[in-house]
Amino acid sequence: MELHHEFTVPVPVDDAWRALLDVERIAPCMPGATVDDYDGKTVTGSVKVKVGPITVTYRGTAVFEEQDESAHRMVLIANGKETRGQGTARATVTGTLAERDGGTAVSVRTDLTVTGRPAQFGRGVMAEVGDKLVGQFAECLARRLGEPTERTEPSETVEPFQGAQPVQPVQPVEPIDLLRTAGPPVAKRVAVAVATAVLALVFVRIRRHRHA
């Protein structure tokens, strides 16, 4: 399925370009995502998706196939696989940036293929979920771009080495809740579809039992 989203951020296009390539900086704005490693071209990490009571985790990589700074165009190819299942996700994401009224307009086209449990929702639901997730990402990104860059001043005194320092606990990443993100109307349609499927399954089992 193909998805198209647009949003704006209140910074010049060159600043927005550098920010979008700074994966570690914008990672907290990516719903459900955890970045484990980034070498400037390849991102390794995971994405959690919640489907009702079930949470599905995809692990994989995303590779920048194109980074055209002069045209402000980037192409990202992402592949993931369920950690506990056979479901897969593949996306080719093309992003273009353009100056607009002192800010930057970002256009994102996504060619998405999903197999497994999330695929049952179809294009309509996935498009609505995508709209809301991109909206959340854009709001978070705009806030971060408005924050001053932190600078670490050199300390006048050097503390003696005290051995291994405790590692700060990492905040758990909330999964993308498809039903909650899609909203009540979509959730209602999904609930009806699930209920219909369950009734059909029960009917088939009853028929099999009677024939037996």
mmCIF file of C-alpha atoms in Angstrom:
data_model
loop_
_atom_site.group_PDB
_atom_site.id
_atom_site.type_symbol
_atom_site.label_atom_id
_atom_site.label_comp_id
_atom_site.label_asym_id
_atom_site.label_seq_id
_atom_site.Cartn_x
_atom_site.Cartn_y
_atom_site.Cartn_z
ATOM 1 C CA MET A 1 0.000 0.000 0.000
ATOM 2 C CA GLU A 2 1.112 3.547 -0.695
ATOM 3 C CA LEU A 3 0.760 6.295 1.905
ATOM 4 C CA HIS A 4 1.417 10.000 1.567
ATOM 5 C CA HIS A 5 1.890 12.449 4.434
ATOM 6 C CA GLU A 6 2.927 16.086 4.714
ATOM 7 C CA PHE A 7 3.865 18.255 7.671
ATOM 8 C CA THR A 8 5.787 21.435 8.394
ATOM 9 C CA VAL A 9 8.456 22.331 10.928
ATOM 10 C CA PRO A 10 9.323 25.907 11.978
ATOM 11 C CA VAL A 11 13.003 25.927 10.942
ATOM 12 C CA PRO A 12 14.871 26.631 7.667
ATOM 13 C CA VAL A 13 15.172 23.745 5.259
ATOM 14 C CA ASP A 14 18.901 23.196 5.858
ATOM 15 C CA ASP A 15 18.327 22.897 9.618
ATOM 16 C CA ALA A 16 15.421 20.498 9.089
ATOM 17 C CA TRP A 17 17.551 18.385 6.719
ATOM 18 C CA ARG A 18 20.331 18.010 9.289
ATOM 19 C CA ALA A 19 17.823 17.224 12.041
ATOM 20 C CA LEU A 20 16.076 14.469 10.093
ATOM 21 C CA LEU A 21 19.430 12.794 9.452
ATOM 22 C CA ASP A 22 20.309 13.007 13.162
ATOM 23 C CA VAL A 23 18.531 9.742 13.972
ATOM 24 C CA GLU A 24 19.651 9.592 17.605
ATOM 25 C CA ARG A 25 18.233 13.068 18.240
ATOM 26 C CA ILE A 26 14.824 12.432 16.713
ATOM 27 C CA ALA A 27 14.484 8.776 17.822
ATOM 28 C CA PRO A 28 12.346 9.686 20.889
ATOM 29 C CA CYS A 29 9.815 11.239 18.494
ATOM 30 C CA MET A 30 9.283 7.956 16.624
ATOM 31 C CA PRO A 31 6.201 6.240 18.134
ATOM 32 C CA GLY A 32 6.896 2.683 19.280
ATOM 33 C CA ALA A 33 10.477 2.723 18.004
ATOM 34 C CA THR A 34 13.780 1.951 19.701
ATOM 35 C CA VAL A 35 17.097 2.721 17.985
ATOM 36 C CA ASP A 36 19.905 0.348 18.969
ATOM 37 C CA ASP A 37 22.615 1.487 16.566
ATOM 38 C CA TYR A 38 23.219 4.026 13.790
ATOM 39 C CA ASP A 39 26.400 4.325 11.734
ATOM 40 C CA GLY A 40 25.374 7.251 9.547
ATOM 41 C CA LYS A 41 23.676 5.092 6.924
ATOM 42 C CA THR A 42 22.104 2.030 8.578
ATOM 43 C CA VAL A 43 19.736 2.126 11.531
ATOM 44 C CA THR A 44 19.231 -1.019 13.627
ATOM 45 C CA GLY A 45 16.351 -1.188 16.051
ATOM 46 C CA SER A 46 12.825 -2.366 16.765
ATOM 47 C CA VAL A 47 9.208 -1.224 16.590
ATOM 48 C CA LYS A 48 6.420 -2.400 18.887
ATOM 49 C CA VAL A 49 2.816 -2.568 17.672
ATOM 50 C CA LYS A 50 -0.149 -3.414 19.899
ATOM 51 C CA VAL A 51 -3.141 -5.151 18.315
ATOM 52 C CA GLY A 52 -5.806 -5.408 21.009
ATOM 53 C CA PRO A 53 -4.315 -7.536 23.816
ATOM 54 C CA ILE A 54 -1.386 -8.672 21.647
ATOM 55 C CA THR A 55 1.910 -6.790 21.302
ATOM 56 C CA VAL A 56 3.980 -7.515 18.205
ATOM 57 C CA THR A 57 7.664 -6.528 18.070
ATOM 58 C CA TYR A 58 9.459 -6.097 14.756
ATOM 59 C CA ARG A 59 13.245 -6.084 14.691
ATOM 60 C CA GLY A 60 15.184 -5.017 11.644
ATOM 61 C CA THR A 61 17.174 -2.384 9.831
ATOM 62 C CA ALA A 62 16.583 0.787 7.868
ATOM 63 C CA VAL A 63 19.147 1.877 5.282
ATOM 64 C CA PHE A 64 19.487 5.335 3.715
ATOM 65 C CA GLU A 65 19.705 4.444 0.026
ATOM 66 C CA GLU A 66 19.812 8.089 -0.996
ATOM 67 C CA GLN A 67 20.759 11.344 0.730
ATOM 68 C CA ASP A 68 20.707 14.169 -1.806
ATOM 69 C CA GLU A 69 21.514 17.283 0.193
ATOM 70 C CA SER A 70 21.271 19.674 -2.766
ATOM 71 C CA ALA A 71 17.746 18.475 -3.630
ATOM 72 C CA HIS A 72 16.861 17.830 0.039
ATOM 73 C CA ARG A 73 15.648 14.349 -0.859
ATOM 74 C CA MET A 74 16.212 11.106 1.025
ATOM 75 C CA VAL A 75 15.189 7.499 0.421
ATOM 76 C CA LEU A 76 15.037 5.025 3.300
ATOM 77 C CA ILE A 77 14.441 1.277 2.909
ATOM 78 C CA ALA A 78 13.317 -0.525 6.059
ATOM 79 C CA ASN A 79 12.869 -4.251 6.683
ATOM 80 C CA GLY A 80 11.605 -5.909 9.841
ATOM 81 C CA LYS A 81 10.436 -9.298 11.083
ATOM 82 C CA GLU A 82 8.348 -10.304 14.062
ATOM 83 C CA THR A 83 10.460 -11.564 16.944
ATOM 84 C CA ARG A 84 7.760 -14.116 17.815
ATOM 85 C CA GLY A 85 6.004 -14.944 14.607
ATOM 86 C CA GLN A 86 6.249 -15.045 10.839
ATOM 87 C CA GLY A 87 4.962 -11.545 10.145
ATOM 88 C CA THR A 88 7.130 -9.118 8.198
ATOM 89 C CA ALA A 89 7.153 -5.415 7.367
ATOM 90 C CA ARG A 90 8.915 -3.660 4.513
ATOM 91 C CA ALA A 91 8.792 0.004 3.615
ATOM 92 C CA THR A 92 10.414 2.292 1.088
ATOM 93 C CA VAL A 93 10.171 5.828 2.419
ATOM 94 C CA THR A 94 10.922 8.832 0.206
ATOM 95 C CA GLY A 95 11.150 12.189 1.912
ATOM 96 C CA THR A 96 11.536 15.600 0.270
ATOM 97 C CA LEU A 97 11.978 18.960 1.991
ATOM 98 C CA ALA A 98 11.116 22.409 0.637
ATOM 99 C CA GLU A 99 11.324 25.943 2.011
ATOM 100 C CA ARG A 100 7.918 27.391 2.939
ATOM 101 C CA ASP A 101 7.233 30.725 4.656
ATOM 102 C CA GLY A 102 10.478 30.629 6.616
ATOM 103 C CA GLY A 103 9.863 27.038 7.700
ATOM 104 C CA THR A 104 10.149 23.651 5.983
ATOM 105 C CA ALA A 105 7.476 21.543 4.333
ATOM 106 C CA VAL A 106 8.209 17.815 4.561
ATOM 107 C CA SER A 107 6.576 15.402 2.123
ATOM 108 C CA VAL A 108 6.796 11.678 2.879
ATOM 109 C CA ARG A 109 5.727 8.901 0.525
ATOM 110 C CA THR A 110 5.720 5.369 1.894
ATOM 111 C CA ASP A 111 5.379 2.123 -0.050
ATOM 112 C CA LEU A 112 4.437 -0.279 2.756
ATOM 113 C CA THR A 113 4.017 -4.046 2.779
ATOM 114 C CA VAL A 114 2.917 -5.777 5.998
ATOM 115 C CA THR A 115 2.179 -9.440 6.645
ATOM 116 C CA GLY A 116 0.919 -11.043 9.839
ATOM 117 C CA ARG A 117 -1.595 -9.794 12.405
ATOM 118 C CA PRO A 118 -1.456 -6.027 11.731
ATOM 119 C CA ALA A 119 -2.197 -6.702 8.047
ATOM 120 C CA GLN A 120 -5.781 -7.703 8.908
ATOM 121 C CA PHE A 121 -6.763 -4.060 9.339
ATOM 122 C CA GLY A 122 -6.340 -3.166 5.676
ATOM 123 C CA ARG A 123 -5.289 0.017 3.922
ATOM 124 C CA GLY A 124 -8.002 2.303 5.333
ATOM 125 C CA VAL A 125 -7.129 1.685 8.972
ATOM 126 C CA MET A 126 -3.380 1.712 8.332
ATOM 127 C CA ALA A 127 -3.717 5.066 6.525
ATOM 128 C CA GLU A 128 -5.653 6.601 9.436
ATOM 129 C CA VAL A 129 -3.143 5.256 11.936
ATOM 130 C CA GLY A 130 -0.307 6.575 9.773
ATOM 131 C CA ASP A 131 -1.872 10.047 9.669
ATOM 132 C CA LYS A 132 -2.031 10.246 13.461
ATOM 133 C CA LEU A 133 1.450 8.818 14.017
ATOM 134 C CA VAL A 134 2.987 11.268 11.543
ATOM 135 C CA GLY A 135 1.112 14.070 13.295
ATOM 136 C CA GLN A 136 2.566 13.008 16.649
ATOM 137 C CA PHE A 137 6.047 12.773 15.131
ATOM 138 C CA ALA A 138 5.767 16.218 13.545
ATOM 139 C CA GLU A 139 4.649 17.854 16.807
ATOM 140 C CA CYS A 140 7.488 16.220 18.742
ATOM 141 C CA LEU A 141 10.023 17.133 16.047
ATOM 142 C CA ALA A 142 8.894 20.775 16.017
ATOM 143 C CA ARG A 143 9.333 20.961 19.798
ATOM 144 C CA ARG A 144 12.816 19.445 19.653
ATOM 145 C CA LEU A 145 13.940 21.745 16.848
ATOM 146 C CA GLY A 146 12.810 24.689 18.939
ATOM 147 C CA GLU A 147 14.932 23.616 21.887
ATOM 148 C CA PRO A 148 18.454 25.069 22.219
ATOM 149 C CA THR A 149 21.251 22.618 21.529
ATOM 150 C CA GLU A 150 22.802 21.491 24.790
ATOM 151 C CA ARG A 151 26.500 22.238 25.232
ATOM 152 C CA THR A 152 28.703 20.499 27.724
ATOM 153 C CA GLU A 153 31.164 22.891 29.367
ATOM 154 C CA PRO A 154 34.515 21.438 30.397
ATOM 155 C CA SER A 155 34.800 20.891 34.118
ATOM 156 C CA GLU A 156 37.536 22.715 36.009
ATOM 157 C CA THR A 157 38.108 19.766 38.301
ATOM 158 C CA VAL A 158 38.506 16.151 37.272
ATOM 159 C CA GLU A 159 36.863 13.633 39.547
ATOM 160 C CA PRO A 160 38.943 10.535 40.309
ATOM 161 C CA PHE A 161 37.810 7.325 38.694
ATOM 162 C CA GLN A 162 35.442 5.536 41.040
ATOM 163 C CA GLY A 163 34.999 2.324 39.125
ATOM 164 C CA ALA A 164 31.976 1.382 37.025
ATOM 165 C CA GLN A 165 29.237 3.973 37.197
ATOM 166 C CA PRO A 166 25.615 2.861 37.469
ATOM 167 C CA VAL A 167 23.745 2.901 34.178
ATOM 168 C CA GLN A 168 20.675 5.099 34.135
ATOM 169 C CA PRO A 169 17.508 3.060 33.558
ATOM 170 C CA VAL A 170 16.060 3.408 30.071
ATOM 171 C CA GLN A 171 12.414 4.417 29.864
ATOM 172 C CA PRO A 172 10.347 1.606 28.314
ATOM 173 C CA VAL A 173 8.998 2.437 24.862
ATOM 174 C CA GLU A 174 5.219 2.392 24.573
ATOM 175 C CA PRO A 175 4.010 0.263 21.635
ATOM 176 C CA ILE A 176 1.890 1.750 18.856
ATOM 177 C CA ASP A 177 -1.667 0.894 19.900
ATOM 178 C CA LEU A 178 -3.485 0.425 16.591
ATOM 179 C CA LEU A 179 -6.989 0.482 18.065
ATOM 180 C CA ARG A 180 -6.420 3.484 20.330
ATOM 181 C CA THR A 181 -4.479 5.400 17.688
ATOM 182 C CA ALA A 182 -7.082 4.758 14.999
ATOM 183 C CA GLY A 183 -9.833 6.237 17.173
ATOM 184 C CA PRO A 184 -13.345 5.049 18.169
ATOM 185 C CA PRO A 185 -14.905 4.928 14.656
ATOM 186 C CA VAL A 186 -12.128 2.753 13.239
ATOM 187 C CA ALA A 187 -11.902 0.691 16.419
ATOM 188 C CA LYS A 188 -15.630 0.020 16.137
ATOM 189 C CA ARG A 189 -15.237 -1.216 12.554
ATOM 190 C CA VAL A 190 -12.326 -3.420 13.604
ATOM 191 C CA ALA A 191 -14.300 -4.788 16.551
ATOM 192 C CA VAL A 192 -17.206 -5.691 14.240
ATOM 193 C CA ALA A 193 -14.816 -7.417 11.828
ATOM 194 C CA VAL A 194 -13.170 -9.369 14.652
ATOM 195 C CA ALA A 195 -16.541 -10.360 16.117
ATOM 196 C CA THR A 196 -17.724 -11.540 12.697
ATOM 197 C CA ALA A 197 -14.581 -13.632 12.258
ATOM 198 C CA VAL A 198 -15.010 -15.176 15.716
ATOM 199 C CA LEU A 199 -18.661 -16.041 15.025
ATOM 200 C CA ALA A 200 -17.694 -17.601 11.703
ATOM 201 C CA LEU A 201 -15.016 -19.699 13.424
ATOM 202 C CA VAL A 202 -17.487 -20.865 16.103
ATOM 203 C CA PHE A 203 -20.050 -21.743 13.400
ATOM 204 C CA VAL A 204 -17.486 -23.816 11.494
ATOM 205 C CA ARG A 205 -16.495 -25.667 14.663
ATOM 206 C CA ILE A 206 -20.150 -26.409 15.496
ATOM 207 C CA ARG A 207 -20.734 -27.805 12.011
ATOM 208 C CA ARG A 208 -17.592 -29.951 12.285
ATOM 209 C CA HIS A 209 -18.751 -31.245 15.662
ATOM 210 C CA ARG A 210 -22.179 -32.166 14.324
ATOM 211 C CA HIS A 211 -20.700 -33.985 11.320
ATOM 212 C CA ALA A 212 -18.378 -35.876 13.638
#
